[in-house]
Coordinates of C-alpha atoms and ligand atoms in Angstrom, one line a residue:
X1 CA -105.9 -130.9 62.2
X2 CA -104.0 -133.5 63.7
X3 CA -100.8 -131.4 64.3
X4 CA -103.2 -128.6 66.1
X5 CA -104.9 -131.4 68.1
X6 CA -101.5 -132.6 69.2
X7 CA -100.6 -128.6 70.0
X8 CA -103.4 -128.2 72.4
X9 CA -102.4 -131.2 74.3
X10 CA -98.8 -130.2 74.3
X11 CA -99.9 -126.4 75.9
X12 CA -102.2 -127.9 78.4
X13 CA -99.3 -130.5 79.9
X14 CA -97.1 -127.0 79.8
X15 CA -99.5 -125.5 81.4
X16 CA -100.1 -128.3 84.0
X17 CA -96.6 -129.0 84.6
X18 CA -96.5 -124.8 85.6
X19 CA -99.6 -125.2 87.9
X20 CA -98.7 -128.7 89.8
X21 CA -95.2 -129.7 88.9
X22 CA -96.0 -132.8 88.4
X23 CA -97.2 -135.0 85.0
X24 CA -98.2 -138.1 84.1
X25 CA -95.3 -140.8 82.4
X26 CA -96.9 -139.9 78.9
X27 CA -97.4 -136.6 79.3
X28 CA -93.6 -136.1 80.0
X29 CA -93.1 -138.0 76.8
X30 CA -94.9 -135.8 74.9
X31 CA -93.6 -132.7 75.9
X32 CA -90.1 -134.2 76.0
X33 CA -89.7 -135.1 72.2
X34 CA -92.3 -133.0 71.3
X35 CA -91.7 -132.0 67.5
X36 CA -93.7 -128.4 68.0
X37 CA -90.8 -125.3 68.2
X38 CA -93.5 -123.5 69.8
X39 CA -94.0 -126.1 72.5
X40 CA -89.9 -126.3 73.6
X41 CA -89.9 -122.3 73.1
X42 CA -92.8 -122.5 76.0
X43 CA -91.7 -125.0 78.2
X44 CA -88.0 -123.0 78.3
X45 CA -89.0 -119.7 78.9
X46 CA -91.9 -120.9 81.4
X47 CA -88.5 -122.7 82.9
X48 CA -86.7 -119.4 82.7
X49 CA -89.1 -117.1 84.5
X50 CA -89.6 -120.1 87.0
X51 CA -85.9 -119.3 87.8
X52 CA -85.9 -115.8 87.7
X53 CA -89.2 -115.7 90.2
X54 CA -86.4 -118.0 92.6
X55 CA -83.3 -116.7 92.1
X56 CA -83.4 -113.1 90.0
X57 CA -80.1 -112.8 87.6
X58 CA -77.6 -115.0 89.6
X59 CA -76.2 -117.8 88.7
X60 CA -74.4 -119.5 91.6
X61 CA -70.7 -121.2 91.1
X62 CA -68.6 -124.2 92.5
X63 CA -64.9 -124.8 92.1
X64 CA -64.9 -128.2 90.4
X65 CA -61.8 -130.2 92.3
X66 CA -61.3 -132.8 90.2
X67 CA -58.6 -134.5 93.1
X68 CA -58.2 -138.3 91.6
X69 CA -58.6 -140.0 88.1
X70 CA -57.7 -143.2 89.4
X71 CA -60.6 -145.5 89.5
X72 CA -61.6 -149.0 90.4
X73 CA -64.6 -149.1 88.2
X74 CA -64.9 -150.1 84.5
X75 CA -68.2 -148.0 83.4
X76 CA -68.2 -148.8 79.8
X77 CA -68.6 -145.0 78.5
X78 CA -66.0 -143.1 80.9
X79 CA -62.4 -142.0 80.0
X80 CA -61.0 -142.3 83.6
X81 CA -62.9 -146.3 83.6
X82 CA -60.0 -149.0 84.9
X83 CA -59.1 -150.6 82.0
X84 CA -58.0 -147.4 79.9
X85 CA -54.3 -147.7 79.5
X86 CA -54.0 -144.8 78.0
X87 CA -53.9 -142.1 80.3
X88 CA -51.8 -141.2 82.6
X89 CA -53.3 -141.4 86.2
X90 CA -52.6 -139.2 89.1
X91 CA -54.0 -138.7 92.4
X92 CA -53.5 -135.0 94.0
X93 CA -51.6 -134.5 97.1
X94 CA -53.2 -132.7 100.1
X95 CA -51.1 -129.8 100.1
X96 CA -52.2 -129.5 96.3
X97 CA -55.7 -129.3 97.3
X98 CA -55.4 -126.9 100.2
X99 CA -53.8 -124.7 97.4
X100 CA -56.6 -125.3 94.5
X101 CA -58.8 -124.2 97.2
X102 CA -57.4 -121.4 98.8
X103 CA -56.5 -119.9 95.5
X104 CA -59.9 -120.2 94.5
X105 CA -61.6 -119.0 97.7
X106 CA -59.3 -115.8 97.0
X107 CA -60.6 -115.4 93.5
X108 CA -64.7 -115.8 95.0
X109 CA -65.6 -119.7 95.6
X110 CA -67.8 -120.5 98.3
X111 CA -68.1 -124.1 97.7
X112 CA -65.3 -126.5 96.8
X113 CA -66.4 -129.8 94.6
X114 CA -64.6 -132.9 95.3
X115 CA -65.0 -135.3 92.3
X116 CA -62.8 -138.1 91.5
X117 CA -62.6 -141.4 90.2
X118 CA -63.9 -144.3 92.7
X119 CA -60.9 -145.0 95.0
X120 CA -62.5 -147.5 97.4
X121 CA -61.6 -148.6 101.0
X122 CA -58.0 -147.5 100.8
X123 CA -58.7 -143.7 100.2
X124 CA -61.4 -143.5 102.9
X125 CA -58.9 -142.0 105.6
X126 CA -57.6 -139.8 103.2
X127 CA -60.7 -138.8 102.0
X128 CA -61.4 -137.7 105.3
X129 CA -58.9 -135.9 106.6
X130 CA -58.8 -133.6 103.1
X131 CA -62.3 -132.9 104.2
X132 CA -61.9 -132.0 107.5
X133 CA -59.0 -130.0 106.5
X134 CA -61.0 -128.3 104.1
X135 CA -63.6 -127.6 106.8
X136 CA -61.5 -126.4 109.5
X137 CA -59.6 -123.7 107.0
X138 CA -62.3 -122.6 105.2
X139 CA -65.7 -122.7 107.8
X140 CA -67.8 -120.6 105.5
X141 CA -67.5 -122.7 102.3
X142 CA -70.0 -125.4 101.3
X143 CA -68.0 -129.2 100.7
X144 CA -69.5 -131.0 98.2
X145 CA -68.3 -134.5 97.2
X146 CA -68.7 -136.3 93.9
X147 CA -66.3 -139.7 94.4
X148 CA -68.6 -142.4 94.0
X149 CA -70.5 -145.7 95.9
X150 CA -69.1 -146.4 99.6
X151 CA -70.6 -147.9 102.7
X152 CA -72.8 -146.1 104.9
X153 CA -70.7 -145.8 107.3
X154 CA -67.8 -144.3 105.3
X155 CA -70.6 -142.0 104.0
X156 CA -71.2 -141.4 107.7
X157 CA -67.1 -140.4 108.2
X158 CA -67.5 -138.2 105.4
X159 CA -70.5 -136.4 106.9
X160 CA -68.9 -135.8 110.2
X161 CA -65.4 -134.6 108.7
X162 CA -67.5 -131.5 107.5
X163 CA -68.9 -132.7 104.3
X164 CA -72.4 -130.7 103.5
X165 CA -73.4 -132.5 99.5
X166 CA -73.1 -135.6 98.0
X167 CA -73.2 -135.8 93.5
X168 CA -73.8 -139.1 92.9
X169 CA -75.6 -139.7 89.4
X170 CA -77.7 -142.9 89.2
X171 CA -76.5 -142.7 85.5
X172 CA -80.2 -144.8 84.0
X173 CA -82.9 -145.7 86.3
X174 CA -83.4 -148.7 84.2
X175 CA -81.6 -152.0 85.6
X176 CA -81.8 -153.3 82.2
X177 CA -80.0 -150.4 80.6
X178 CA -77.4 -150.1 83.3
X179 CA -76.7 -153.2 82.8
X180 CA -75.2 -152.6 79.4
X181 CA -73.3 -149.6 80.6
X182 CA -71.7 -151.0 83.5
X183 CA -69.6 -154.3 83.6
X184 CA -70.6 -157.4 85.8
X185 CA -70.3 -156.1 89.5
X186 CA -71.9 -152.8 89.5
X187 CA -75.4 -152.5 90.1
X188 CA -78.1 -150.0 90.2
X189 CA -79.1 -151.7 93.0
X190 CA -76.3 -150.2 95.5
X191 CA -76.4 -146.9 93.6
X192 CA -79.8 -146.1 94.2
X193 CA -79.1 -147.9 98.3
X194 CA -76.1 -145.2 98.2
X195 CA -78.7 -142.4 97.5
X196 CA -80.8 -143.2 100.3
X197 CA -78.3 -143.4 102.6
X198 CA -76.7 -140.0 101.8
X199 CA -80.2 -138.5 101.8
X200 CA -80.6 -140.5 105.7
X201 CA -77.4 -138.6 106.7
X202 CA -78.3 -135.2 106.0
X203 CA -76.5 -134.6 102.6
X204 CA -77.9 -132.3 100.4
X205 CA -78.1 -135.0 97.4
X206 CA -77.5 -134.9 93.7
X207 CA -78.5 -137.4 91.2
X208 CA -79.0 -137.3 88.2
X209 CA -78.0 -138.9 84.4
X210 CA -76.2 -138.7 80.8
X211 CA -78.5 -137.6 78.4
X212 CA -78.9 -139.6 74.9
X213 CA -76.2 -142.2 76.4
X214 CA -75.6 -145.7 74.2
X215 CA -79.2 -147.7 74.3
X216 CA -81.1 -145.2 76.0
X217 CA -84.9 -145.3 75.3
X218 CA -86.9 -142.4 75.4
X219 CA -89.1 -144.5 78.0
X220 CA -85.8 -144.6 79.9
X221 CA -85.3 -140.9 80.0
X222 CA -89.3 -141.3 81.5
X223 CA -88.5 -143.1 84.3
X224 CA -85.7 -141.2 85.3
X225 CA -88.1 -138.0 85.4
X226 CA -90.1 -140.1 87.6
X227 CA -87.0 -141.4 89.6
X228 CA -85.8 -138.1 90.1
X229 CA -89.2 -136.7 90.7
X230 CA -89.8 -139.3 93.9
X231 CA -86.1 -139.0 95.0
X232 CA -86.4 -135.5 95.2
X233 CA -82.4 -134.4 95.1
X234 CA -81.6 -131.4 96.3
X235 CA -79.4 -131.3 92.9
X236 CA -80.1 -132.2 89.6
X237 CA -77.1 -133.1 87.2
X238 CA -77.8 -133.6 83.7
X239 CA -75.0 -133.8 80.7
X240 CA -75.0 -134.9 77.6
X241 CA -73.3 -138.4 76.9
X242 CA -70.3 -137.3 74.7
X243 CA -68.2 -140.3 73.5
X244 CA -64.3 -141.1 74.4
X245 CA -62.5 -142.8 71.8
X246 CA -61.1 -145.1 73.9
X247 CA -64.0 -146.3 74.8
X248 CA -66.4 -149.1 72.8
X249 CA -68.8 -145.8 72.4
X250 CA -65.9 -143.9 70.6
X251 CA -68.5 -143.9 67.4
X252 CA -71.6 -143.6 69.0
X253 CA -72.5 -140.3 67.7
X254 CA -71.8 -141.8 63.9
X255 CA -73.7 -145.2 64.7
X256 CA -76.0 -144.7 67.5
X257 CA -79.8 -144.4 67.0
X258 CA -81.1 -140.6 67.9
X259 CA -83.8 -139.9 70.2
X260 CA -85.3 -137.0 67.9
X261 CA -85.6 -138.3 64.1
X262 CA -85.1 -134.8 62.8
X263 CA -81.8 -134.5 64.5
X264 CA -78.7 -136.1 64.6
X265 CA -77.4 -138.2 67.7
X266 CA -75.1 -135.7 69.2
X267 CA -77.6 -132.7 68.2
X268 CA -80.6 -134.9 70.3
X269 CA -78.3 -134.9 72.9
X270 CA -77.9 -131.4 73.5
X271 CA -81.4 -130.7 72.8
X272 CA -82.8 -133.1 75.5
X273 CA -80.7 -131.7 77.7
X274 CA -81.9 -128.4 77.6
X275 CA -85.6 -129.8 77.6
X276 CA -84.9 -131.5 80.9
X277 CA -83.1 -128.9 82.5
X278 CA -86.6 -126.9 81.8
X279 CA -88.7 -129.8 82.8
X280 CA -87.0 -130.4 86.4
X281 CA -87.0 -126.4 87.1
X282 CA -90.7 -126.3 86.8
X283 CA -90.9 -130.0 88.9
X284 CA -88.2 -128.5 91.4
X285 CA -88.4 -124.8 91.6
X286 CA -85.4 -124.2 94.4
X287 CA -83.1 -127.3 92.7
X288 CA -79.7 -126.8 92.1
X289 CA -79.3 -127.6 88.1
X290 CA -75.9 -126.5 87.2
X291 CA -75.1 -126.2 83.7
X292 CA -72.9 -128.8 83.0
X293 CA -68.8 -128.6 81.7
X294 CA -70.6 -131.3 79.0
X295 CA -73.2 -129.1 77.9
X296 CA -70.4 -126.4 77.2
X297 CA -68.4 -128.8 75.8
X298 CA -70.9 -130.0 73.5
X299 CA -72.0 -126.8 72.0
X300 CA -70.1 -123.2 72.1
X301 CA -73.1 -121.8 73.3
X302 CA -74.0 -125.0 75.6
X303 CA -73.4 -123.0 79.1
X304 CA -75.7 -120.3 78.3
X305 CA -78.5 -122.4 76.6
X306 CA -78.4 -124.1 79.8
X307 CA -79.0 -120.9 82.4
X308 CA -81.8 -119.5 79.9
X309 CA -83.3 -123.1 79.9
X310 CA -83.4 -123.0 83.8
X311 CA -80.3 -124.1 85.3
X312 CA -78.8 -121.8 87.9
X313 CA -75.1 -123.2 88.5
X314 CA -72.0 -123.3 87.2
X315 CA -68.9 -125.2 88.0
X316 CA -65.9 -123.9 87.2
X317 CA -62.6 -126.1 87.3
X318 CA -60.1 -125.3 90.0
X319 CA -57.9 -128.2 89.6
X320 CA -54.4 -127.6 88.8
X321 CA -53.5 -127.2 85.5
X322 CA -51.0 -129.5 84.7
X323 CA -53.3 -132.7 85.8
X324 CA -56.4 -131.3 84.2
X325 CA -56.1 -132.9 80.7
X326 CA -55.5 -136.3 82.8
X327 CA -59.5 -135.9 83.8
X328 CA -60.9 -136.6 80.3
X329 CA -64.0 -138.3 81.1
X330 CA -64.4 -137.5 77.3
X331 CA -63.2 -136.2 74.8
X332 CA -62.5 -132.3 73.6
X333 CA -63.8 -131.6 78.0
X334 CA -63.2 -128.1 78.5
X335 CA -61.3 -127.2 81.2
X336 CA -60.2 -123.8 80.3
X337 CA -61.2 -120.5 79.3
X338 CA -65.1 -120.0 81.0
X339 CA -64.7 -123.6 82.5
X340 CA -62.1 -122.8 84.6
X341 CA -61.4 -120.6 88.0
X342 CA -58.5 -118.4 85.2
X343 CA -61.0 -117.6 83.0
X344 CA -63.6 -116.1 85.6
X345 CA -64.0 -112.6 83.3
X346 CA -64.7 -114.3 80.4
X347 CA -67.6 -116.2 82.2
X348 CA -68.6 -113.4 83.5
X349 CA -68.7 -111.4 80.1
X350 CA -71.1 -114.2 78.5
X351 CA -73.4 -114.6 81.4
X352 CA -73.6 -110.8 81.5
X353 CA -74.3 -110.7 77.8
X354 CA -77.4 -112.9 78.5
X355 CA -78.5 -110.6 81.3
X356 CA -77.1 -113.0 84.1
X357 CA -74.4 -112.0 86.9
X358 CA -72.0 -114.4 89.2
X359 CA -73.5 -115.1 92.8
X360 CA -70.8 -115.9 95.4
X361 CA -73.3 -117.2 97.4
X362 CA -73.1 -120.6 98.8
X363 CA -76.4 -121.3 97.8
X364 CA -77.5 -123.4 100.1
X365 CA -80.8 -125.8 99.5
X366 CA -82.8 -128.3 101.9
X367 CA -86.2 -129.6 101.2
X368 CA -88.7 -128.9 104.5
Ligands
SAM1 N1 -66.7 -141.5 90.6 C1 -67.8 -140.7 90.8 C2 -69.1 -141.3 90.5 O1 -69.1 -142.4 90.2 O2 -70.1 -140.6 90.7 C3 -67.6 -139.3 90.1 C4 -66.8 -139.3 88.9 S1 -67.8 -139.7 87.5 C5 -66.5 -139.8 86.3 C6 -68.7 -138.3 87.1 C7 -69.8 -138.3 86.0 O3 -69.2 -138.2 84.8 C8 -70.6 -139.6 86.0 O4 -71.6 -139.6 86.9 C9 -71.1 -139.6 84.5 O5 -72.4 -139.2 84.4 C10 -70.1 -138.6 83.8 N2 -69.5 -139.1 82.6 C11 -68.6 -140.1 82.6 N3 -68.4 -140.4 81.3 C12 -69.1 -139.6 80.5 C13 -69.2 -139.4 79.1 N4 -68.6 -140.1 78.2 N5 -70.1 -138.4 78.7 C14 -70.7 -137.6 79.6 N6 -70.6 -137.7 80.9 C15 -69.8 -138.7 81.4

């Protein structure tokens, strides 16, 4: 009686959330850790359809540049953070870029992702003349950048060397949990100043957070819905947390509490992922929602879950080979095989097998 009480509440916050987009703090809850298989089987292929209705079969892709693991930060959960000693760091030349991108513009790529580690002052000029250079030589290619928290009027440089997108994940949107992800010094504060300012310049903006990361509430995860759904990026990026052992999170998945108590940490993780992927599509039809390199680390099946749960991009890496394993932001991160610009058929073959095809499209999105 209960259960089917609970059911009919469940399909009529689906069925809202189709209508309007838009729920209530506790309605999100309930749909988000529902228990009901029926409920998550809804609100994905509701999800699904949403995206078909959008953007047919096609799931758009970006060459992931990953151009500099050195960083001056110290996040508490990230490979690449400052005070891991044990990797080996390297920062890519420009004539290494220009070659990552032209090889991949031959293979197909339409848009080249910048991400790095946090360089800070020194690298702006750098920064900045890769992008311009990447602009003038390739006019027709969305640039998207992914290198952390600047000043606005670094963000500004940026903009004008040719930049078009900003990734910058606000991680948590709860000061109190960021607080014991990040050390002393980083605040949510600037992050979330750093968002409005990208959005100010004209950058089509990602935000977005780890899934099931060390302390997160479920009320957390809330918020962030509701950050997301006032900040209104024009990209969504969701992963699940995955630990790196040399981190202080390197057991998490054995220790940590899980958000779903009939599934383990790491399985919640992947889960809620895939419920929020569907819950964004239906708040944010025409979002960009990739289908992360952590969701298809996570799980074999991870990157496909993620396009029939909504998401309509993938981001395949196109940084050179021999620095790749130097960008473990975790561990087991796939870089090869579908995850990478070399294994473009195989990507191909499993996207196909679900009934999806490449788009070379730069797929372009702006709010009105
Ligand atoms: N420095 C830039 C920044 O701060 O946005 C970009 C690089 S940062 C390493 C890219 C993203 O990696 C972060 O926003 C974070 O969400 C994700 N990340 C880092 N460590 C992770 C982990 N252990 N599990 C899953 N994602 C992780």
């Amino acid at each position: 009686m209960l259960k089917n009480c609970r059911m009919n509440m469940e399909a009529s916050f689906l069925d809202k959330l189709q209508r309007s987009g838009r729920l209530e703090a506790e309605e999100y809850k309930s749909l988000l850790f529902s228990r009901d298989r029926e409920t998550v089987l809804s609100l994905h292929a509701m999800a699904r359809e949403r995206t078909l209705a959008e953007f047919g079969h096609s799931v758009y892709l970006r060459g992931l540049l990953e151009i500099s693991n050195i960083c001056r930060n110290d996040c508490l959960y990230c490979g690449i953070r400052r005070s891991n000693g044990n990797i080996r760091r390297y920062r890519l030349t420009g004539t290494r870029i220009m070659d990552s991108c032209r090889k991949a513009y031959r293979s197909g790529f339409r848009t080249f992702v910048l991400q790095g580690g946090e360089l800070g002052p020194d690298a702006v000029r750098w920064i900045t003349e890769i992008t311009s250079e990447i602009r003038r030589t390739f006019p027709d290619c969305a640039i998207t950048l992914s290198l952390g928290e600047y000043e606005d009027s670094v963000y500004a440089e940026f903009r004008d060397a040719g930049a078009d997108r900003y990734l910058l994940r606000h991680e948590t949107s709860d000061p109190r949990h960021y607080a014991r992800l990040h050390p002393e010094g980083m605040s949510l504060a600037h992050r979330m100043y750093c968002l409005d300012v990208l959005k100010r310049l004209g950058f089509q903006t990602g935000t977005g957070i780890m899934v099931a990361s060390p302390y997160q509430t479920a009320d957390d995860i809330v918020g962030d819905i509701l950050f997301i759904g006032k900040f209104r990026p024009e990209m969504i990026g969701l992963g699940p947390f995955i630990p790196h052992k040399d981190t202080i999170f390197a057991d998490y998945w054995d220790r940590g509490q899980s958000l779903l108590d009939d599934m383990s940490v790491r399985d919640a993780a992947l889960e809620l992922t895939l419920r929020l992927i569907s819950i964004f599509r239906l708040m944010f039809p025409r979002a960009l929602i990739p289908a992360s390199t952590a969701l298809a680390t996570i799980a074999p099946d991870g990157r496909e879950r993620g396009i029939l749960a909504g998401a309509n991009v993938i981001m395949p890496n196109i940084t050179p080979p021999s620095v790749r394993d130097d960008y473990a932001l975790y561990d087991c991160k796939l870089s090869s095989g579908a995850e990478s610009a070399e294994g473009l058929r195989e990507l191909a073959a499993g996207l196909e097998r679900i009934g999806y095809v490449i788009s070379w499209d730069r797929g372009d999105f702006r709010y009105e």
